Amino acid sequence: MSALPSSLPPAERRPIRELPDELISQIAAGEMVERPASVVRELLDNALDAGARQITVRLASGGVRLISVEDDGGGIPREELTVALRRHATSKIASLSDLETVGTMGFRGEALAAINAIAELSILSRFTGADSAFVLDGGTGELRPVARSVGTTVEVRELFFATPARRKFLKTDATELAHCIEAVRRHALARPEVGFSVWHDGKLIEQWRAATPEQRLADALSDDFVSQSVSVLREGGPVRVVGRAGIPDAARSRNDQQFFYVNGRFVRDKVLSHAVRSAYEDVLHGQRQPVYVLYLEIDPARVDVNVHPTKIEVRFRDGREVHQAVRHAIEDALAAPRAGDALAPADAPPQPFFKQTPLPPSASWSQPAIAFQARERGTGDFEAMWPRRSEEQGHAPVTGASQWQTEAPAMSFRAPVGLPDSEVPAPAPVMNQDAWPLGRALAQLQGIYILAENSQGLVIVDMHAAHERIVYERLKTQLDGAAITSQPLLIPATFAATPQEVATAEACAEVLPTLGLEITPFSARTLAVRAVPGTLADGDPVELARSVLAELGQHDASTVVQRAQNELLSTMACHGAVRANRKLTIDEMNGLLRQMEATERSDQCNHGRPTWRQLSIRELDSLFMRGR
């Protein structure tokens, strides 16, 4: 193997000079035009800014041979057509103040010039009030009159013909077409009042007529998305969040149905995606991805859209404010139990787009409840959680409001003392049982499931998963804001820390104790772990410290604290919930059902598994081929 030369010859020096305009435009095109879908996005932005109410997109060979975007907007005056193809020429902004409060889709004035540098472009437009339309050839600059109604048509042919190396990176026509359709879909979801149609090789492949927001969601995504999502609405301060968030059961393995808009612009932002994921933490199973279409409205002065040439990224002045608004908006929407939907007729109209789902009527009704109390620390007698009653007791239901008393560092539960028969609440009138969303308990199956009957048919409840959620939500309410108990280490664990870890440990010195951690500087480049959470005393303190510091370095401290507390409480709730093979009385089953109806997020357990399922009479009939 030959040795490397000890020194390289000096490179030939080139003089500093300005780049030609054509090369500058091609460099800009490389930043904003990755594929045909990028051109579609930019041309749709211009059409919407022009006030279009109907937009037609025509493609050939997946957009490589032809991209034509036709609109019925206000058009471009003849004298401005040639100016439109110059770099940094735009009608959207004129000063720095305009840039800081931009309210249009486009504003950089680079798209048309960049596209013209790598493709054959022509603009045909008729301005409102003009006698005729004019077409401009982007290659020759020729301007001539033609016939057209008011509006604009931009044609882009032979994309990347001037940069053949870029063209080799394109995928198949079918793949590029799919990306183009997705670009149109994103705009259609943001502007339901505008009609969109997509043609490919002379065939109409997608069409979304002007409609209401609810109908546009159903048309652009599916009817299932609307039926399997809840309305989101939160207004407070300078941030407003509206839209629809999919229920946990509708989560997917891919994140291909996640749409977030800031002031009408589709964006991808880490703050927003983390806020959404945080809201779904307690209800999603494994690595499933939620589905949602959310619209965030904020003062344009509080968000910077001039971050990336494609305008798909933004930067917020107060990221914490936006994060909390989005997270709480989704948490509130998902909190209401969906059991009440089981009583809705199958042909009931969809709920309004901006209307919150109220709690079911049974949420305020008093029903025999499963109550527990904390006791002194110990292993916990979970078998005693459900009281055994003799025939002389007549299976009196457990009743009374749940009373919680926390004992650190461990918590266990015991059954409450049964009340005298005179204090047992009277059963609800039979006439009201039809209004119970989860119905009336019938029996217990294999000591695992509760079978109940409601007006729609049969309800099957996983009693452990359901009770786990009930216990978890009560623990969160009771221990809200409390610190996690820590266990001091006899010998501090030291480790070589990065400058970022040292800075985070110093900045979060007051936050770490609430997580049960004590991390202090041991030297300029060494940190010492002196205490860890009591429940994790047997784990690796160094690995735990590194993980927590990394999390604190990326996200807001309060979010990290809450997540850590919730994980601990989730473990406690799982161990404290009723186990399988526990025989329950009918009254105990009904008590659990009523508590589920009144508990937030009771449709999923802490691990994201569903707690109940509905089988309608029609579904049961089909199993036995009735009516055929």
XYZ file of C-alpha atoms in Angstrom:
628
model
C 0.000 0.000 0.000
C 1.537 3.285 -1.079
C 2.029 5.960 1.507
C 0.099 9.184 1.301
C 2.093 12.218 0.148
C 3.345 14.330 3.012
C 2.064 17.521 1.395
C -0.368 18.358 -1.364
C 0.506 20.821 -4.095
C -1.121 24.210 -3.624
C -4.405 24.571 -5.470
C -4.505 26.976 -8.361
C -5.877 30.276 -7.117
C -8.940 31.680 -8.817
C -9.953 35.309 -8.675
C -13.020 36.346 -6.683
C -15.783 37.361 -9.053
C -19.538 37.606 -9.253
C -21.440 34.591 -10.519
C -23.540 35.002 -13.661
C -27.276 35.412 -13.091
C -28.081 32.131 -14.846
C -25.784 30.165 -12.513
C -27.211 31.986 -9.478
C -30.721 31.010 -10.519
C -29.668 27.378 -11.015
C -28.119 27.313 -7.525
C -31.347 28.736 -6.087
C -33.323 26.150 -8.046
C -31.246 23.401 -6.447
C -32.396 24.586 -3.019
C -36.124 24.890 -3.704
C -36.821 22.533 -6.624
C -36.075 18.957 -5.645
C -38.654 17.249 -7.855
C -41.812 18.079 -9.860
C -43.839 18.295 -6.640
C -41.683 21.263 -5.583
C -42.743 23.149 -8.716
C -46.384 22.267 -8.100
C -46.122 23.597 -4.559
C -44.623 26.928 -5.614
C -47.140 27.486 -8.427
C -50.070 26.638 -6.146
C -48.806 29.187 -3.611
C -48.880 31.885 -6.290
C -52.338 30.856 -7.487
C -53.802 31.033 -3.981
C -52.147 34.408 -3.341
C -53.836 35.650 -6.515
C -57.266 34.877 -5.038
C -58.053 31.790 -7.098
C -61.268 29.870 -6.412
C -60.650 27.042 -8.886
C -57.228 25.560 -9.668
C -56.477 22.922 -12.287
C -53.172 21.048 -12.312
C -52.193 19.164 -15.491
C -49.231 16.781 -15.487
C -47.461 14.579 -18.001
C -44.991 11.799 -17.159
C -45.331 12.450 -13.447
C -44.663 16.161 -13.963
C -41.299 15.723 -15.661
C -42.570 16.478 -19.168
C -45.289 18.960 -18.241
C -46.599 20.841 -15.222
C -49.447 23.247 -15.887
C -51.225 25.157 -13.132
C -54.303 27.092 -14.233
C -56.241 29.418 -11.920
C -59.062 31.955 -12.051
C -57.343 34.545 -9.868
C -56.759 38.220 -10.521
C -54.091 37.714 -13.185
C -50.876 39.636 -13.898
C -50.755 42.974 -15.780
C -48.920 42.915 -19.114
C -46.152 45.270 -17.971
C -45.376 43.059 -14.942
C -45.091 39.749 -16.769
C -41.429 40.193 -17.720
C -40.596 41.446 -14.242
C -42.145 38.313 -12.711
C -39.315 36.157 -14.071
C -36.550 38.248 -12.522
C -34.844 37.069 -9.348
C -36.251 38.493 -6.095
C -39.178 40.113 -7.890
C -42.433 39.853 -5.941
C -45.621 41.750 -5.153
C -45.917 40.189 -1.681
C -43.465 42.289 0.332
C -41.733 45.640 -0.050
C -39.977 46.244 3.290
C -38.507 44.482 6.317
C -41.702 45.054 8.272
C -43.624 43.248 5.511
C -41.217 40.322 5.748
C -41.615 40.077 9.527
C -45.418 39.973 9.255
C -45.854 38.175 5.937
C -49.335 36.774 5.476
C -49.107 35.342 1.963
C -48.042 31.876 0.861
C -45.176 33.148 -1.266
C -42.914 36.116 -0.613
C -39.293 35.327 -1.565
C -39.613 36.145 -5.281
C -37.292 33.305 -6.310
C -39.540 30.499 -7.529
C -40.350 31.580 -11.084
C -36.790 32.678 -11.839
C -35.359 29.442 -10.432
C -37.804 27.266 -12.362
C -37.139 29.223 -15.560
C -33.417 28.460 -15.163
C -33.890 24.680 -15.225
C -36.958 24.202 -17.431
C -38.952 25.663 -20.306
C -41.433 28.050 -18.696
C -44.251 30.162 -20.089
C -46.805 32.398 -18.363
C -50.207 33.094 -19.856
C -52.261 35.647 -17.927
C -55.128 38.081 -18.238
C -55.412 40.798 -15.662
C -58.801 41.835 -14.282
C -60.221 44.558 -16.557
C -57.734 43.930 -19.392
C -58.986 43.570 -22.981
C -56.917 40.470 -23.729
C -54.451 38.026 -22.252
C -50.719 37.822 -22.956
C -48.290 34.915 -22.960
C -44.624 35.286 -22.028
C -41.983 32.812 -23.204
C -39.481 32.469 -20.381
C -36.656 31.405 -22.707
C -36.855 34.133 -25.371
C -38.732 36.824 -23.461
C -41.248 37.097 -26.308
C -44.600 38.595 -25.265
C -47.673 38.203 -27.471
C -51.462 38.491 -27.075
C -53.638 35.384 -26.793
C -57.189 34.508 -25.827
C -57.963 33.599 -22.203
C -60.391 34.468 -19.434
C -59.226 36.327 -16.339
C -56.583 34.335 -14.473
C -53.160 32.814 -15.007
C -51.720 29.616 -16.461
C -48.084 28.703 -15.821
C -46.619 25.893 -17.940
C -43.340 24.180 -17.069
C -41.979 21.708 -19.642
C -38.974 19.373 -19.587
C -38.025 19.884 -15.954
C -34.250 19.798 -15.294
C -33.419 19.841 -19.012
C -30.734 22.449 -18.239
C -29.328 20.343 -15.377
C -29.434 16.730 -16.625
C -27.506 15.440 -13.600
C -30.385 16.447 -11.337
C -32.858 14.684 -13.593
C -31.135 11.353 -12.996
C -32.067 11.516 -9.310
C -35.806 11.501 -10.044
C -37.826 8.368 -9.325
C -40.356 6.642 -11.558
C -43.235 8.591 -13.082
C -45.682 6.925 -10.689
C -43.626 7.972 -7.658
C -43.247 11.557 -8.845
C -46.975 11.710 -9.627
C -47.775 10.563 -6.092
C -45.643 13.360 -4.670
C -47.385 15.909 -6.905
C -50.821 14.728 -5.770
C -49.693 14.955 -2.157
C -48.553 18.557 -2.740
C -52.010 19.441 -4.084
C -53.682 17.579 -1.202
C -51.768 19.637 1.356
C -53.024 22.862 -0.203
C -56.543 21.493 -0.525
C -56.703 20.698 3.198
C -55.736 24.273 4.024
C -58.197 25.933 1.605
C -61.527 24.059 1.562
C -63.241 27.000 -0.157
C -61.068 26.483 -3.250
C -61.701 23.736 -5.795
C -58.777 21.610 -7.025
C -58.503 19.122 -9.872
C -55.493 17.078 -11.022
C -55.102 15.656 -14.521
C -52.373 13.258 -15.619
C -51.732 12.344 -19.239
C -55.195 13.600 -20.155
C -57.086 11.746 -17.392
C -58.735 13.255 -14.340
C -57.241 11.449 -11.327
C -58.187 13.691 -8.377
C -60.848 16.335 -7.838
C -61.845 18.204 -4.697
C -64.738 20.589 -5.090
C -65.135 23.651 -2.870
C -66.728 22.420 0.335
C -66.987 22.864 4.082
C -63.940 22.008 6.217
C -65.513 18.728 7.341
C -66.370 17.663 3.801
C -62.910 18.610 2.510
C -61.314 16.390 5.163
C -63.545 13.516 4.123
C -62.825 14.104 0.411
C -59.069 14.643 0.680
C -58.400 11.949 3.301
C -61.371 9.642 3.858
C -64.682 9.312 5.633
C -62.924 7.027 8.101
C -60.613 9.851 9.132
C -63.566 12.055 10.072
C -65.424 9.280 11.872
C -62.319 8.135 13.749
C -61.165 11.554 14.911
C -62.229 14.149 17.451
C -62.620 17.884 17.093
C -59.802 20.063 18.430
C -60.380 23.634 19.529
C -58.303 25.714 21.907
C -58.193 29.483 22.088
C -56.003 31.279 24.564
C -53.585 34.174 24.317
C -52.010 34.702 20.907
C -52.356 31.061 19.807
C -55.440 29.331 18.412
C -55.453 25.627 17.545
C -58.291 23.993 15.595
C -58.703 20.875 13.496
C -59.184 17.166 14.067
C -57.029 14.590 15.852
C -57.391 10.875 15.231
C -58.422 8.612 18.077
C -55.699 6.207 19.263
C -57.407 3.287 17.512
C -56.855 5.052 14.177
C -53.073 5.339 14.643
C -50.935 4.004 11.802
C -47.524 2.443 11.419
C -46.447 5.375 9.202
C -46.688 9.117 9.681
C -48.263 9.710 6.271
C -51.428 11.330 7.636
C -49.979 14.097 9.772
C -50.774 17.596 8.538
C -49.896 20.731 10.481
C -50.569 24.236 9.219
C -49.317 27.536 10.613
C -51.393 30.455 9.368
C -52.527 28.321 6.428
C -49.046 27.104 5.475
C -48.136 23.408 5.663
C -45.028 23.024 7.819
C -42.854 20.432 9.469
C -41.576 21.604 12.825
C -39.931 19.725 15.715
C -41.712 21.802 18.352
C -45.130 21.026 16.880
C -44.466 17.334 16.242
C -43.100 16.879 19.770
C -46.139 18.617 21.239
C -48.471 16.272 19.374
C -46.488 13.198 20.333
C -46.489 14.294 23.988
C -50.273 14.610 23.951
C -50.591 11.040 22.653
C -48.023 9.504 25.035
C -50.512 7.905 27.400
C -52.853 6.522 24.759
C -50.717 5.207 21.882
C -49.506 1.622 21.751
C -45.842 1.027 20.888
C -44.480 3.091 18.001
C -47.821 3.762 16.345
C -48.157 7.159 14.657
C -51.189 9.383 15.303
C -53.183 10.919 12.459
C -54.246 14.549 12.563
C -54.986 17.706 10.610
C -54.298 20.743 12.795
C -54.364 24.444 12.042
C -52.437 26.858 14.229
C -53.286 30.533 13.991
C -50.801 32.983 15.469
C -49.768 36.594 15.020
C -47.430 36.599 11.966
C -45.008 38.755 13.928
C -44.529 35.891 16.412
C -43.389 33.351 13.812
C -40.528 33.516 11.303
C -41.386 31.846 7.991
C -38.205 32.998 6.256
C -36.157 30.057 7.508
C -35.903 27.725 4.517
C -36.184 28.330 0.748
C -39.067 25.840 0.513
C -40.941 27.678 3.317
C -41.764 24.330 4.944
C -39.941 25.196 8.167
C -40.768 27.955 10.647
C -39.322 29.346 13.862
C -41.468 30.568 16.743
C -40.583 33.485 18.958
C -41.921 31.600 21.990
C -41.658 27.884 21.304
C -42.842 26.903 24.799
C -46.028 28.907 24.391
C -46.856 27.153 21.120
C -45.851 23.736 22.444
C -48.133 23.997 25.460
C -51.047 25.299 23.399
C -50.854 22.419 20.918
C -50.307 19.773 23.566
C -53.175 20.881 25.783
C -55.490 21.293 22.792
C -55.035 17.643 21.801
C -55.074 16.364 25.380
C -58.397 18.106 26.002
C -59.848 16.690 22.791
C -58.759 13.127 23.615
C -59.733 13.334 27.298
C -63.487 12.922 26.875
C -64.437 9.213 26.902
C -65.802 8.092 23.562
C -68.171 5.596 25.090
C -71.037 8.016 24.456
C -70.491 7.615 20.716
C -71.721 4.031 21.038
C -75.255 5.330 21.515
C -75.151 7.533 18.407
C -77.158 6.197 15.453
C -75.119 4.742 12.643
C -76.440 7.367 10.202
C -75.939 10.303 12.570
C -74.397 13.360 10.906
C -70.722 14.043 11.675
C -70.018 16.376 14.552
C -69.186 19.994 13.645
C -65.593 20.761 12.780
C -65.028 23.243 15.592
C -67.194 21.663 18.264
C -65.773 19.908 21.295
C -67.161 16.486 22.196
C -68.915 16.827 25.582
C -68.676 14.305 28.379
C -71.385 11.631 28.316
C -74.461 12.240 30.492
C -73.469 9.370 32.760
C -70.306 11.204 33.777
C -72.224 13.172 36.396
C -74.402 10.301 37.583
C -73.648 8.639 40.925
C -73.194 4.873 40.653
C -71.685 2.271 42.985
C -67.946 2.760 42.462
C -64.840 0.704 42.959
C -63.005 2.619 45.677
C -59.538 2.097 47.070
C -57.360 3.544 49.784
C -53.617 3.701 50.160
C -51.982 1.959 53.072
C -48.572 1.861 54.615
C -45.686 0.737 52.450
C -45.423 -2.967 51.871
C -45.783 -5.523 49.123
C -49.488 -4.809 48.728
C -52.323 -7.303 48.977
C -53.882 -6.908 45.542
C -56.030 -9.980 46.106
C -57.816 -8.087 48.878
C -58.637 -5.257 46.489
C -61.956 -6.838 45.579
C -63.904 -7.727 48.758
C -65.327 -11.227 48.959
C -68.896 -11.284 50.171
C -70.887 -14.139 51.584
C -74.439 -14.972 50.644
C -75.596 -13.278 53.853
C -74.193 -9.955 52.570
C -76.396 -10.192 49.518
C -73.526 -9.041 47.264
C -73.820 -5.463 48.456
C -72.021 -3.183 45.994
C -68.897 -1.293 46.957
C -69.671 2.383 47.099
C -68.373 5.770 48.058
C -65.981 8.214 46.494
C -62.410 7.070 46.068
C -60.049 8.332 48.745
C -56.355 8.428 48.035
C -53.518 8.821 50.486
C -49.979 8.665 49.160
C -47.132 7.065 51.025
C -43.611 7.532 49.661
C -41.698 5.875 48.273
C -44.015 2.916 47.633
C -47.765 2.732 47.229
C -50.214 -0.130 47.481
C -53.942 -0.471 47.801
C -56.507 -2.219 49.938
C -60.224 -2.661 49.760
C -62.431 -0.169 51.548
C -64.623 -1.190 54.386
C -68.066 -2.156 53.081
C -70.919 0.167 53.958
C -74.041 -0.971 55.736
C -76.915 -1.946 53.508
C -78.761 1.215 54.501
C -75.995 3.359 52.941
C -75.802 1.513 49.652
C -77.052 3.784 46.832
C -80.266 2.647 45.269
C -79.941 1.184 41.771
C -80.637 3.554 38.934
C -84.092 3.303 37.381
C -84.269 0.794 34.569
C -85.379 3.495 32.170
C -82.012 5.238 32.507
C -79.946 2.135 31.833
C -80.507 2.510 28.099
C -78.641 5.832 28.273
C -75.493 4.297 29.779
C -72.851 4.446 27.003
C -71.144 1.249 28.148
C -74.425 -0.423 29.021
C -75.512 -2.796 31.768
C -73.198 -5.588 32.889
C -74.349 -9.099 32.026
C -71.523 -11.444 32.965
C -67.786 -11.980 33.277
C -65.878 -14.047 30.696
C -62.905 -16.161 31.796
C -62.176 -13.729 34.602
C -60.787 -11.276 32.018
C -63.612 -9.564 30.157
C -66.850 -7.924 31.214
C -69.807 -8.430 28.891
C -72.359 -5.611 28.900
C -75.451 -4.740 26.899
C -76.306 -1.273 25.582
C -78.782 0.010 23.016
C -76.404 -0.776 20.144
C -75.573 -4.350 21.099
C -72.752 -5.988 23.030
C -69.882 -4.209 24.810
C -66.735 -6.170 25.720
C -64.480 -4.602 28.369
C -60.958 -5.635 29.347
C -61.372 -5.110 33.091
C -57.641 -4.921 33.936
C -56.873 -2.404 31.177
C -59.935 -0.317 32.078
C -59.214 -0.248 35.795
C -55.552 0.494 35.104
C -56.564 3.714 33.344
C -58.925 4.683 36.160
C -56.223 4.213 38.803
C -53.641 6.017 36.663
C -55.802 9.101 36.111
C -56.556 9.335 39.842
C -52.878 9.033 40.711
C -52.007 11.812 38.265
C -54.612 14.086 39.824
C -53.540 13.281 43.369
C -49.793 13.567 42.791
C -49.845 16.466 40.342
C -46.763 18.602 40.928
C -45.247 16.343 43.603
C -41.577 15.396 43.410
C -40.392 11.832 42.831
C -38.814 10.270 45.913
C -35.039 9.848 45.570
C -32.602 7.282 46.945
C -29.114 8.619 47.898
C -26.190 6.581 46.610
C -23.663 5.367 49.160
C -20.858 5.973 46.661
C -21.538 8.682 44.034
C -21.264 7.486 40.433
C -18.992 9.737 38.383
C -18.660 9.925 34.617
C -16.884 12.007 31.992
C -19.458 14.471 30.690
C -19.624 16.497 27.516
C -19.753 20.302 27.750
C -23.449 20.124 26.788
C -24.195 17.707 29.652
C -22.341 19.882 32.145
C -24.187 22.993 30.985
C -27.550 21.204 31.166
C -26.841 19.879 34.676
C -26.003 23.383 35.883
C -28.981 25.006 34.155
C -31.431 22.379 35.478
C -30.078 22.145 39.011
C -33.509 23.015 40.437
C -35.407 20.666 38.114
C -33.388 17.484 38.677
C -34.542 16.948 42.303
C -38.173 16.811 41.135
C -37.113 13.799 39.051
C -35.481 12.168 42.059
C -31.999 12.883 40.694
C -29.068 14.723 42.210
C -26.324 15.466 39.685
C -23.519 17.830 40.674
C -20.193 18.861 39.054
C -17.271 16.762 40.266
C -14.705 18.579 38.165
C -14.666 20.756 35.075
C -15.454 17.753 32.838
C -16.909 15.262 35.293
C -20.357 14.932 36.816
C -21.338 12.947 39.893
C -24.687 11.206 40.383
C -25.458 11.334 44.111
C -29.121 10.259 44.155
C -31.523 8.429 41.842
C -35.292 7.749 41.925
C -36.136 5.193 44.595
C -37.904 2.904 42.133
C -34.814 2.859 39.868
C -32.195 2.360 42.576
C -31.070 -0.944 41.030
C -30.466 0.518 37.585
C -27.381 2.104 36.038
C -27.180 5.651 37.508
C -24.779 6.913 34.842
C -26.949 5.721 31.955
C -30.005 7.198 33.660
C -28.263 10.538 34.179
C -27.109 10.730 30.576
C -30.587 9.958 29.273
C -32.250 12.563 31.478
C -29.681 15.245 30.629
C -30.090 14.531 26.915
C -33.854 14.861 27.264
C -33.562 18.100 29.247
C -31.167 19.491 26.658
C -33.689 18.982 23.853
C -37.043 19.676 25.455
C -38.660 21.919 28.015
C -37.842 20.918 31.581
C -41.457 20.868 32.750
C -42.379 18.485 29.928
C -39.572 16.111 30.880
C -40.587 16.178 34.552
C -44.210 15.413 33.763
C -43.283 12.570 31.422
C -41.019 10.987 34.042
C -43.689 11.261 36.710
C -46.317 9.780 34.409
C -44.104 6.811 33.576
C -43.665 6.093 37.273
C -47.370 6.468 38.010
C -48.206 4.258 35.036
C -46.120 1.457 36.510
C -47.817 1.896 39.872
C -51.272 1.873 38.280
C -50.489 -1.283 36.319
C -49.586 -3.120 39.528
C -52.510 -1.605 41.396
C -55.214 -2.473 38.883
C -57.457 -5.500 39.297
C -55.879 -8.685 37.999
C -57.295 -11.288 35.672
C -59.277 -14.214 37.121
C -60.791 -12.006 39.800
C -64.454 -12.841 40.097
C -66.656 -9.732 40.193
C -70.279 -9.291 41.110
C -72.707 -7.647 38.722
C -72.704 -4.525 40.899
C -68.909 -4.349 40.819
C -68.930 -4.699 37.051
C -71.486 -1.912 36.717
C -69.426 0.234 39.071
C -66.371 -0.214 36.857
C -68.379 0.647 33.728
C -69.723 3.842 35.274
C -66.238 4.894 36.375
C -64.954 4.319 32.844
C -67.637 6.636 31.473
C -66.543 9.400 33.850
C -62.748 8.953 33.522
C -60.680 10.856 30.991
C -58.918 8.820 28.304
C -60.622 5.663 29.544
C -60.848 4.253 26.015
C -57.168 3.199 26.214
C -55.060 1.846 29.040
C -51.759 3.465 30.017
C -49.946 1.410 27.363
C -52.249 2.423 24.528
C -54.281 -0.791 24.353
C -58.052 -0.408 23.915
C -60.143 -0.999 27.032
C -63.469 -1.818 25.348
C -65.011 -2.789 22.044
C -68.553 -2.465 20.685
C -70.288 -5.184 18.656
C -73.517 -3.962 17.099
C -76.600 -6.117 16.625
C -75.974 -6.020 12.876
C -72.458 -7.392 13.368
C -73.768 -10.107 15.674
C -76.511 -10.991 13.171
C -73.925 -11.380 10.418
C -72.020 -13.902 12.520
C -75.086 -16.122 12.567
C -76.277 -15.245 9.035
C -79.571 -13.887 10.346
C -81.743 -12.162 7.756
C -80.087 -13.881 4.798
